[in-house]
Amino acid sequence: MNRDYQLTLLITMFGVAVLLAGCGGATAEWPQYQGLTRDNVSHETGWLKTWPEDGPEVLWRIPMGEGYSGISIVDGRIYTMLSEGDDEFAVCLDASNGTEIWRSRTDEKFHSGEGSGPRSTPAVDDDRVYVFSAKGKLYGLDIGSGEKVWGHDFVAEFESGMPGFGFAASPIIEGDSLLIEAGGKNGKSIVAFDKATGEILWTSHTDRAGYSSPIVIDANGVRQAIFMTGSSLVSVSPTDGTVYWSHVPWPTGNDINAAVPIHLPGDRIFVSAAYDKGSVLVQMKSDGDKMSVEEVWRSHDVMENWMSSSVLLGEYLYGFDESILKCIEAGTGEQKWAHRGFGRGTLLLSDGHLIILGEGGNLGIAEANPSEYKGVAETQVLEGRCFTPPTLLDGKLYLRNQKELVCIDLSAKS
């Protein structure tokens, strides 16, 4: 383990400690897409990184309808989405054994040659679960029963164009508001709702819908919601939708901007997309009350996130350049290493390691080391297409494909 790598880990662990102190130490939640801080980072430590020859223990495995919806977990309950028969559902499961607690129909089934079913991941907040169907229906559900409290039809209300691969954005909670990309016309590309009542608070921007999900950050002393829409990277006020800045053009084939923007410390944003698009790092600038961005670097060669987002540790990004897992230096775009074997996989970062789920269901653990790819464990856990990122909580790893949901025990046993 080289000195720079050790230093990066120490700095990151200190930052995590500060973050969790500010959150009251609440680590036992994965309430939304890509986790507590929407960056595919689990702040757990001490989990099992080396496995027996036949792999880690599988605690339970249940049938799961089609869909790419992620796994949100709060208070021992799983919230996700699936399709069965001709219908789409939001479901609540017992995280200890996978038993279904309730299900709520959200729409007709969405059909696609690239995999049918819902794409969005539920957001859990207080007494509500917020879900978004692949055909553009947004609902606030009662957390206890799954009953619909309020709902909106984006195609009917905002004239949203139906994306070719279905609506995929996952909602994010900001204070008393719920923010999501709608892809509507006439200044209704981004919409904020009152999370309790579903009332429309504001609409903003005009663009087609992409497939990415927003983040909310503090940068340059300003609270900002960052969206990657069909053809642009845009920053808006979470309070009233004022557009602070936009970076265009960023068109991709079929508007497939899928990866979530990544906020680098300070005032930088990294975004990446496939289909010969590549990556760009932009830096925010302030001139009085005006904000803008300028490119730090752009590359078509080092990182093209196809549908899964990269993860950041220190000044290094780890992610999939199409079907090649890579590490690049965030500030320059310089490639540090490349590794094959996981296809167009997904990953999360935890305890200085990458948890990698391959497109074909192979699960791997590797050090988050910028010097070299250093795998420490690998096993086969699922078959078929796996495009849903892993969820790690309380030493349990939750993975899904288009047919099953599996819970794996990674808790270190004495």
Tab-separated table of C-alpha atoms in Angstrom:
chain	number	residue	atom	x	y	z
A	1	MET	CA	0.000	0.000	0.000
A	2	ASN	CA	1.753	3.171	-1.190
A	3	ARG	CA	2.025	6.348	0.856
A	4	ASP	CA	-0.334	8.414	-1.318
A	5	TYR	CA	-2.988	5.694	-1.065
A	6	GLN	CA	-2.665	5.552	2.720
A	7	LEU	CA	-2.962	9.345	2.960
A	8	THR	CA	-6.056	9.357	0.763
A	9	LEU	CA	-7.731	6.756	2.974
A	10	LEU	CA	-6.958	8.697	6.156
A	11	ILE	CA	-8.313	11.951	4.729
A	12	THR	CA	-11.447	10.219	3.465
A	13	MET	CA	-12.086	8.464	6.782
A	14	PHE	CA	-11.767	11.788	8.605
A	15	GLY	CA	-14.229	13.386	6.172
A	16	VAL	CA	-16.691	10.529	6.677
A	17	ALA	CA	-16.433	10.898	10.461
A	18	VAL	CA	-17.231	14.596	10.167
A	19	LEU	CA	-20.162	13.878	7.861
A	20	LEU	CA	-21.653	11.246	10.139
A	21	ALA	CA	-21.212	13.459	13.181
A	22	GLY	CA	-23.258	16.084	11.375
A	23	CYS	CA	-25.898	13.443	10.572
A	24	GLY	CA	-26.143	12.256	14.169
A	25	GLY	CA	-24.171	9.119	13.285
A	26	ALA	CA	-27.121	7.717	11.325
A	27	THR	CA	-25.498	5.073	9.130
A	28	ALA	CA	-28.309	2.503	9.253
A	29	GLU	CA	-30.130	3.883	6.232
A	30	TRP	CA	-29.904	3.716	2.454
A	31	PRO	CA	-32.933	5.930	1.764
A	32	GLN	CA	-32.539	6.692	-1.938
A	33	TYR	CA	-30.750	5.938	-5.189
A	34	GLN	CA	-26.991	5.583	-4.603
A	35	GLY	CA	-27.297	5.844	-0.843
A	36	LEU	CA	-27.429	8.396	1.931
A	37	THR	CA	-25.298	10.978	0.112
A	38	ARG	CA	-26.238	9.878	-3.442
A	39	ASP	CA	-22.645	9.041	-4.380
A	40	ASN	CA	-22.617	5.219	-4.227
A	41	VAL	CA	-20.606	5.384	-1.003
A	42	SER	CA	-21.377	3.242	2.037
A	43	HIS	CA	-19.808	4.546	5.239
A	44	GLU	CA	-19.661	1.108	6.845
A	45	THR	CA	-16.329	-0.332	7.922
A	46	GLY	CA	-15.012	-3.711	8.991
A	47	TRP	CA	-17.146	-5.816	6.653
A	48	LEU	CA	-15.906	-9.118	5.234
A	49	LYS	CA	-13.501	-8.575	2.321
A	50	THR	CA	-12.040	-12.062	1.946
A	51	TRP	CA	-14.342	-15.017	1.387
A	52	PRO	CA	-14.364	-18.820	1.547
A	53	GLU	CA	-13.776	-20.675	-1.711
A	54	ASP	CA	-17.516	-20.992	-2.352
A	55	GLY	CA	-18.132	-17.291	-1.652
A	56	PRO	CA	-19.848	-15.408	1.182
A	57	GLU	CA	-22.981	-16.736	2.870
A	58	VAL	CA	-26.283	-16.111	1.094
A	59	LEU	CA	-28.859	-15.231	3.756
A	60	TRP	CA	-31.873	-15.306	1.467
A	61	ARG	CA	-32.824	-15.242	-2.184
A	62	ILE	CA	-36.309	-14.437	-3.528
A	63	PRO	CA	-37.948	-14.175	-6.957
A	64	MET	CA	-38.099	-10.570	-8.167
A	65	GLY	CA	-40.085	-9.210	-11.100
A	66	GLU	CA	-38.444	-7.373	-13.980
A	67	GLY	CA	-36.914	-3.945	-13.551
A	68	TYR	CA	-33.702	-2.078	-12.797
A	69	SER	CA	-34.997	-0.206	-9.748
A	70	GLY	CA	-32.453	0.004	-6.928
A	71	ILE	CA	-32.775	-1.106	-3.314
A	72	SER	CA	-33.596	1.550	-0.694
A	73	ILE	CA	-33.579	0.475	2.961
A	74	VAL	CA	-34.870	2.313	6.027
A	75	ASP	CA	-35.756	0.886	9.455
A	76	GLY	CA	-35.306	-2.708	8.391
A	77	ARG	CA	-37.532	-2.430	5.333
A	78	ILE	CA	-36.605	-2.621	1.654
A	79	TYR	CA	-38.327	-0.397	-0.900
A	80	THR	CA	-37.972	-1.085	-4.612
A	81	MET	CA	-40.009	-1.437	-7.820
A	82	LEU	CA	-40.745	-4.303	-10.189
A	83	SER	CA	-43.111	-5.462	-12.891
A	84	GLU	CA	-45.159	-8.657	-13.010
A	85	GLY	CA	-47.663	-9.654	-15.657
A	86	ASP	CA	-48.986	-6.482	-17.292
A	87	ASP	CA	-48.422	-4.234	-14.277
A	88	GLU	CA	-45.719	-2.290	-12.464
A	89	PHE	CA	-45.530	-2.120	-8.663
A	90	ALA	CA	-43.722	-0.478	-5.773
A	91	VAL	CA	-43.033	-3.023	-3.039
A	92	CYS	CA	-41.967	-3.023	0.592
A	93	LEU	CA	-40.073	-6.065	1.925
A	94	ASP	CA	-38.726	-7.214	5.269
A	95	ALA	CA	-34.945	-6.772	4.958
A	96	SER	CA	-34.282	-9.697	7.307
A	97	ASN	CA	-35.876	-12.338	5.095
A	98	GLY	CA	-37.314	-10.762	1.922
A	99	THR	CA	-40.959	-11.295	2.937
A	100	GLU	CA	-43.327	-8.901	1.176
A	101	ILE	CA	-45.080	-6.411	3.485
A	102	TRP	CA	-47.073	-4.499	0.886
A	103	ARG	CA	-47.223	-3.685	-2.810
A	104	SER	CA	-48.816	-0.781	-4.657
A	105	ARG	CA	-49.604	-0.739	-8.377
A	106	THR	CA	-47.905	2.243	-10.026
A	107	ASP	CA	-48.556	1.790	-13.754
A	108	GLU	CA	-48.863	-0.534	-16.693
A	109	LYS	CA	-45.740	-2.538	-17.436
A	110	PHE	CA	-43.102	-0.801	-19.534
A	111	HIS	CA	-41.731	-3.056	-22.291
A	112	SER	CA	-38.242	-2.698	-23.771
A	113	GLY	CA	-35.811	-4.901	-25.631
A	114	GLU	CA	-33.142	-3.597	-23.254
A	115	GLY	CA	-35.030	-4.971	-20.251
A	116	SER	CA	-38.608	-4.266	-19.215
A	117	GLY	CA	-39.950	-2.830	-15.990
A	118	PRO	CA	-39.276	0.232	-13.800
A	119	ARG	CA	-35.936	2.069	-13.773
A	120	SER	CA	-36.317	4.563	-10.920
A	121	THR	CA	-35.389	3.898	-7.273
A	122	PRO	CA	-37.763	4.906	-4.444
A	123	ALA	CA	-36.854	7.769	-2.100
A	124	VAL	CA	-37.860	7.240	1.545
A	125	ASP	CA	-38.493	10.167	3.863
A	126	ASP	CA	-40.422	10.276	7.154
A	127	ASP	CA	-43.841	8.710	6.532
A	128	ARG	CA	-43.668	8.692	2.730
A	129	VAL	CA	-42.128	6.635	-0.066
A	130	TYR	CA	-41.768	8.435	-3.396
A	131	VAL	CA	-41.813	6.341	-6.559
A	132	PHE	CA	-41.618	7.137	-10.281
A	133	SER	CA	-42.905	4.730	-12.911
A	134	ALA	CA	-41.179	3.973	-16.207
A	135	LYS	CA	-44.128	5.597	-17.997
A	136	GLY	CA	-43.923	8.834	-16.021
A	137	LYS	CA	-46.252	8.536	-13.020
A	138	LEU	CA	-44.919	10.031	-9.765
A	139	TYR	CA	-46.531	9.011	-6.463
A	140	GLY	CA	-46.189	9.796	-2.798
A	141	LEU	CA	-47.091	6.593	-0.939
A	142	ASP	CA	-47.910	6.008	2.706
A	143	ILE	CA	-44.870	4.234	4.164
A	144	GLY	CA	-46.917	1.882	6.296
A	145	SER	CA	-49.474	0.674	3.788
A	146	GLY	CA	-48.297	1.693	0.311
A	147	GLU	CA	-51.535	3.584	-0.285
A	148	LYS	CA	-51.316	6.512	-2.688
A	149	VAL	CA	-51.378	9.906	-0.946
A	150	TRP	CA	-50.822	11.999	-4.080
A	151	GLY	CA	-49.762	11.536	-7.675
A	152	HIS	CA	-48.874	13.212	-10.979
A	153	ASP	CA	-48.809	12.062	-14.594
A	154	PHE	CA	-45.862	13.798	-16.268
A	155	VAL	CA	-46.887	13.042	-19.854
A	156	ALA	CA	-50.390	14.439	-19.321
A	157	GLU	CA	-49.508	17.381	-17.077
A	158	PHE	CA	-46.139	18.580	-18.408
A	159	GLU	CA	-46.267	17.272	-22.000
A	160	SER	CA	-43.186	15.242	-21.191
A	161	GLY	CA	-41.793	13.225	-24.071
A	162	MET	CA	-41.601	9.522	-23.309
A	163	PRO	CA	-37.899	8.510	-23.295
A	164	GLY	CA	-37.128	5.546	-25.534
A	165	PHE	CA	-35.955	3.430	-22.611
A	166	GLY	CA	-38.523	4.703	-20.127
A	167	PHE	CA	-38.415	7.382	-17.438
A	168	ALA	CA	-35.457	6.563	-15.185
A	169	ALA	CA	-34.761	9.524	-12.879
A	170	SER	CA	-34.891	8.886	-9.149
A	171	PRO	CA	-36.426	11.648	-7.002
A	172	ILE	CA	-34.418	13.478	-4.348
A	173	ILE	CA	-35.679	15.097	-1.146
A	174	GLU	CA	-34.512	18.615	-0.293
A	175	GLY	CA	-36.087	19.988	2.886
A	176	ASP	CA	-39.848	19.956	2.378
A	177	SER	CA	-39.497	19.549	-1.385
A	178	LEU	CA	-39.145	16.659	-3.790
A	179	LEU	CA	-37.096	17.411	-6.930
A	180	ILE	CA	-37.105	15.383	-10.139
A	181	GLU	CA	-36.485	15.738	-13.857
A	182	ALA	CA	-39.742	15.704	-15.786
A	183	GLY	CA	-38.598	16.436	-19.345
A	184	GLY	CA	-41.607	18.690	-19.852
A	185	LYS	CA	-42.091	21.467	-22.381
A	186	ASN	CA	-42.158	25.236	-21.884
A	187	GLY	CA	-40.031	25.565	-18.767
A	188	LYS	CA	-41.171	22.298	-17.189
A	189	SER	CA	-38.097	20.134	-17.598
A	190	ILE	CA	-37.340	20.181	-13.852
A	191	VAL	CA	-40.114	20.176	-11.248
A	192	ALA	CA	-40.301	20.612	-7.474
A	193	PHE	CA	-43.217	19.278	-5.443
A	194	ASP	CA	-44.319	19.747	-1.862
A	195	LYS	CA	-43.372	16.332	-0.518
A	196	ALA	CA	-46.367	16.182	1.842
A	197	THR	CA	-49.164	17.266	-0.498
A	198	GLY	CA	-47.748	16.837	-4.017
A	199	GLU	CA	-48.428	20.502	-4.827
A	200	ILE	CA	-46.245	21.834	-7.637
A	201	LEU	CA	-43.918	24.415	-6.087
A	202	TRP	CA	-42.025	25.466	-9.212
A	203	THR	CA	-40.940	24.360	-12.668
A	204	SER	CA	-37.743	25.246	-14.518
A	205	HIS	CA	-35.599	24.713	-17.619
A	206	THR	CA	-36.634	23.302	-20.992
A	207	ASP	CA	-35.065	20.116	-22.314
A	208	ARG	CA	-35.893	16.535	-23.167
A	209	ALA	CA	-35.634	13.995	-20.370
A	210	GLY	CA	-32.392	12.144	-19.886
A	211	TYR	CA	-31.918	9.123	-17.634
A	212	SER	CA	-29.777	10.633	-14.882
A	213	SER	CA	-30.780	11.547	-11.328
A	214	PRO	CA	-30.013	14.880	-9.611
A	215	ILE	CA	-27.751	15.746	-6.700
A	216	VAL	CA	-28.003	18.694	-4.296
A	217	ILE	CA	-24.771	20.375	-3.216
A	218	ASP	CA	-23.273	23.440	-1.576
A	219	ALA	CA	-20.693	25.123	-3.807
A	220	ASN	CA	-19.426	28.682	-4.038
A	221	GLY	CA	-21.565	29.413	-0.985
A	222	VAL	CA	-24.746	28.531	-2.882
A	223	ARG	CA	-27.141	25.604	-2.453
A	224	GLN	CA	-27.601	24.056	-5.899
A	225	ALA	CA	-29.490	21.170	-7.487
A	226	ILE	CA	-27.436	19.678	-10.328
A	227	PHE	CA	-29.312	17.915	-13.135
A	228	MET	CA	-28.064	16.084	-16.218
A	229	THR	CA	-30.976	16.449	-18.626
A	230	GLY	CA	-31.293	15.184	-22.196
A	231	SER	CA	-28.713	17.555	-23.643
A	232	SER	CA	-27.322	19.748	-20.862
A	233	LEU	CA	-25.753	19.910	-17.422
A	234	VAL	CA	-27.708	22.475	-15.432
A	235	SER	CA	-27.690	23.992	-11.937
A	236	VAL	CA	-30.891	25.371	-10.396
A	237	SER	CA	-31.964	26.801	-7.078
A	238	PRO	CA	-33.724	24.100	-5.012
A	239	THR	CA	-35.857	26.881	-3.540
A	240	ASP	CA	-37.401	28.438	-6.625
A	241	GLY	CA	-35.886	26.800	-9.735
A	242	THR	CA	-33.774	29.776	-10.794
A	243	VAL	CA	-31.178	28.570	-13.310
A	244	TYR	CA	-27.740	29.427	-11.962
A	245	TRP	CA	-25.789	28.044	-14.902
A	246	SER	CA	-25.942	25.484	-17.680
A	247	HIS	CA	-23.305	23.733	-19.729
A	248	VAL	CA	-24.335	22.888	-23.268
A	249	PRO	CA	-24.258	21.206	-25.592
A	250	TRP	CA	-24.027	17.752	-24.093
A	251	PRO	CA	-26.061	15.682	-26.570
A	252	THR	CA	-25.757	11.903	-26.654
A	253	GLY	CA	-27.414	9.247	-28.756
A	254	ASN	CA	-31.084	8.941	-27.702
A	255	ASP	CA	-30.414	11.444	-24.862
A	256	ILE	CA	-28.779	8.665	-22.841
A	257	ASN	CA	-27.205	10.695	-20.081
A	258	ALA	CA	-27.568	8.087	-17.337
A	259	ALA	CA	-24.746	8.486	-14.819
A	260	VAL	CA	-25.261	10.825	-11.859
A	261	PRO	CA	-23.097	13.990	-11.742
A	262	ILE	CA	-20.303	13.860	-9.164
A	263	HIS	CA	-19.411	16.836	-6.996
A	264	LEU	CA	-15.687	17.096	-6.357
A	265	PRO	CA	-14.548	19.004	-3.278
A	266	GLY	CA	-14.958	22.728	-3.746
A	267	ASP	CA	-16.557	23.849	-6.967
A	268	ARG	CA	-16.049	21.098	-9.567
A	269	ILE	CA	-18.553	18.769	-11.253
A	270	PHE	CA	-17.712	15.587	-13.181
A	271	VAL	CA	-20.096	14.060	-15.709
A	272	SER	CA	-19.734	11.175	-18.115
A	273	ALA	CA	-21.796	9.453	-20.798
A	274	ALA	CA	-21.335	6.680	-23.337
A	275	TYR	CA	-22.143	6.529	-27.055
A	276	ASP	CA	-18.848	8.221	-27.979
A	277	LYS	CA	-19.498	11.124	-25.616
A	278	GLY	CA	-16.859	10.753	-22.890
A	279	SER	CA	-16.271	12.813	-19.770
A	280	VAL	CA	-15.859	16.417	-18.727
A	281	LEU	CA	-14.826	18.178	-15.529
A	282	VAL	CA	-16.209	21.678	-15.118
A	283	GLN	CA	-15.394	24.326	-12.519
A	284	MET	CA	-17.901	26.876	-11.265
A	285	LYS	CA	-17.072	30.563	-11.440
A	286	SER	CA	-18.751	33.524	-9.752
A	287	ASP	CA	-18.876	37.094	-11.029
A	288	GLY	CA	-20.957	39.085	-8.591
A	289	ASP	CA	-24.422	37.542	-8.633
A	290	LYS	CA	-23.723	35.648	-11.843
A	291	MET	CA	-22.443	32.071	-11.985
A	292	SER	CA	-20.945	30.142	-14.872
A	293	VAL	CA	-18.790	27.092	-15.517
A	294	GLU	CA	-15.705	26.476	-17.577
A	295	GLU	CA	-14.185	23.195	-18.659
A	296	VAL	CA	-11.102	21.965	-16.827
A	297	TRP	CA	-10.676	18.972	-19.118
A	298	ARG	CA	-12.686	16.889	-21.566
A	299	SER	CA	-11.912	13.459	-22.981
A	300	HIS	CA	-13.565	10.943	-25.293
A	301	ASP	CA	-11.117	8.208	-24.338
A	302	VAL	CA	-10.735	7.652	-20.595
A	303	MET	CA	-14.242	7.242	-19.153
A	304	GLU	CA	-17.637	6.698	-20.760
A	305	ASN	CA	-20.154	5.765	-18.066
A	306	TRP	CA	-22.781	3.764	-19.927
A	307	MET	CA	-25.460	3.540	-17.240
A	308	SER	CA	-23.671	3.224	-13.888
A	309	SER	CA	-22.024	6.126	-12.069
A	310	SER	CA	-18.378	6.321	-11.049
A	311	VAL	CA	-17.290	6.718	-7.415
A	312	LEU	CA	-14.837	9.216	-5.951
A	313	LEU	CA	-12.138	8.586	-3.353
A	314	GLY	CA	-9.791	11.488	-2.699
A	315	GLU	CA	-8.729	12.800	-6.109
A	316	TYR	CA	-9.423	9.566	-7.992
A	317	LEU	CA	-12.497	8.335	-9.831
A	318	TYR	CA	-13.279	4.639	-10.262
A	319	GLY	CA	-15.867	3.623	-12.813
A	320	PHE	CA	-16.797	1.786	-15.986
A	321	ASP	CA	-15.590	3.069	-19.328
A	322	GLU	CA	-18.276	1.098	-21.185
A	323	SER	CA	-17.155	-2.454	-20.237
A	324	ILE	CA	-13.717	-1.632	-18.803
A	325	LEU	CA	-13.289	-0.778	-15.124
A	326	LYS	CA	-10.881	2.149	-14.802
A	327	CYS	CA	-9.270	4.523	-12.356
A	328	ILE	CA	-8.604	8.069	-13.490
A	329	GLU	CA	-7.214	11.137	-11.779
A	330	ALA	CA	-10.224	13.405	-11.317
A	331	GLY	CA	-8.407	16.704	-11.718
A	332	THR	CA	-6.693	15.841	-15.000
A	333	GLY	CA	-8.507	12.878	-16.550
A	334	GLU	CA	-5.278	10.894	-16.627
A	335	GLN	CA	-5.894	7.142	-16.712
A	336	LYS	CA	-4.150	5.230	-13.918
A	337	TRP	CA	-5.227	1.650	-14.705
A	338	ALA	CA	-7.816	-0.439	-16.566
A	339	HIS	CA	-9.266	-3.880	-15.831
A	340	ARG	CA	-11.602	-6.170	-17.760
A	341	GLY	CA	-13.844	-8.955	-16.526
A	342	PHE	CA	-17.051	-7.312	-15.258
A	343	GLY	CA	-18.642	-6.142	-18.511
A	344	ARG	CA	-20.829	-3.070	-18.137
A	345	GLY	CA	-20.999	-3.442	-14.381
A	346	THR	CA	-21.929	-1.339	-11.373
A	347	LEU	CA	-20.052	-0.577	-8.178
A	348	LEU	CA	-20.032	1.127	-4.815
A	349	LEU	CA	-17.271	2.344	-2.515
A	350	SER	CA	-16.922	1.317	1.112
A	351	ASP	CA	-14.072	1.115	3.616
A	352	GLY	CA	-11.407	1.860	1.010
A	353	HIS	CA	-12.649	-0.903	-1.301
A	354	LEU	CA	-14.767	-1.263	-4.420
A	355	ILE	CA	-17.708	-3.673	-4.367
A	356	ILE	CA	-18.213	-4.559	-8.022
A	357	LEU	CA	-21.211	-6.324	-9.544
A	358	GLY	CA	-20.514	-7.508	-13.061
A	359	GLU	CA	-23.063	-7.311	-15.844
A	360	GLY	CA	-23.284	-11.119	-15.760
A	361	GLY	CA	-23.651	-11.443	-11.983
A	362	ASN	CA	-20.039	-11.943	-10.900
A	363	LEU	CA	-19.308	-10.130	-7.644
A	364	GLY	CA	-15.854	-8.790	-6.848
A	365	ILE	CA	-13.999	-6.857	-4.158
A	366	ALA	CA	-10.973	-4.727	-5.029
A	367	GLU	CA	-8.879	-2.135	-3.253
A	368	ALA	CA	-9.686	1.447	-4.245
A	369	ASN	CA	-6.035	1.903	-5.122
A	370	PRO	CA	-4.936	4.379	-7.813
A	371	SER	CA	-1.637	2.585	-8.385
A	372	GLU	CA	-3.042	-0.717	-9.671
A	373	TYR	CA	-6.116	-2.902	-9.862
A	374	LYS	CA	-5.871	-5.194	-6.853
A	375	GLY	CA	-8.738	-7.641	-6.575
A	376	VAL	CA	-9.121	-9.427	-3.250
A	377	ALA	CA	-12.214	-11.626	-3.791
A	378	GLU	CA	-14.596	-12.715	-6.555
A	379	THR	CA	-17.524	-15.130	-6.875
A	380	GLN	CA	-20.639	-15.731	-8.997
A	381	VAL	CA	-23.864	-14.686	-7.250
A	382	LEU	CA	-26.435	-14.079	-9.999
A	383	GLU	CA	-27.048	-15.032	-13.624
A	384	GLY	CA	-28.288	-12.860	-16.454
A	385	ARG	CA	-28.234	-9.105	-16.793
A	386	CYS	CA	-27.330	-7.093	-13.680
A	387	PHE	CA	-27.601	-3.325	-14.134
A	388	THR	CA	-28.790	-2.360	-10.636
A	389	PRO	CA	-26.040	-1.004	-8.341
A	390	PRO	CA	-25.366	-2.834	-5.048
A	391	THR	CA	-26.708	-1.692	-1.685
A	392	LEU	CA	-24.632	-2.298	1.468
A	393	LEU	CA	-26.175	-1.809	4.894
A	394	ASP	CA	-25.499	-3.336	8.326
A	395	GLY	CA	-23.029	-5.786	6.824
A	396	LYS	CA	-25.617	-7.081	4.336
A	397	LEU	CA	-25.168	-6.721	0.586
A	398	TYR	CA	-28.316	-6.569	-1.555
A	399	LEU	CA	-28.093	-7.387	-5.273
A	400	ARG	CA	-30.673	-7.904	-7.993
A	401	ASN	CA	-31.035	-8.926	-11.604
A	402	GLN	CA	-34.191	-9.163	-13.723
A	403	LYS	CA	-35.433	-12.263	-11.872
A	404	GLU	CA	-34.089	-12.355	-8.322
A	405	LEU	CA	-33.129	-10.332	-5.257
A	406	VAL	CA	-30.370	-11.757	-3.080
A	407	CYS	CA	-29.062	-10.779	0.356
A	408	ILE	CA	-25.431	-11.687	1.133
A	409	ASP	CA	-23.840	-11.634	4.560
A	410	LEU	CA	-20.642	-9.571	4.601
A	411	SER	CA	-20.636	-8.987	8.336
A	412	ALA	CA	-17.274	-9.915	9.842
A	413	LYS	CA	-17.815	-12.776	12.284
A	414	SER	CA	-15.531	-13.207	15.311
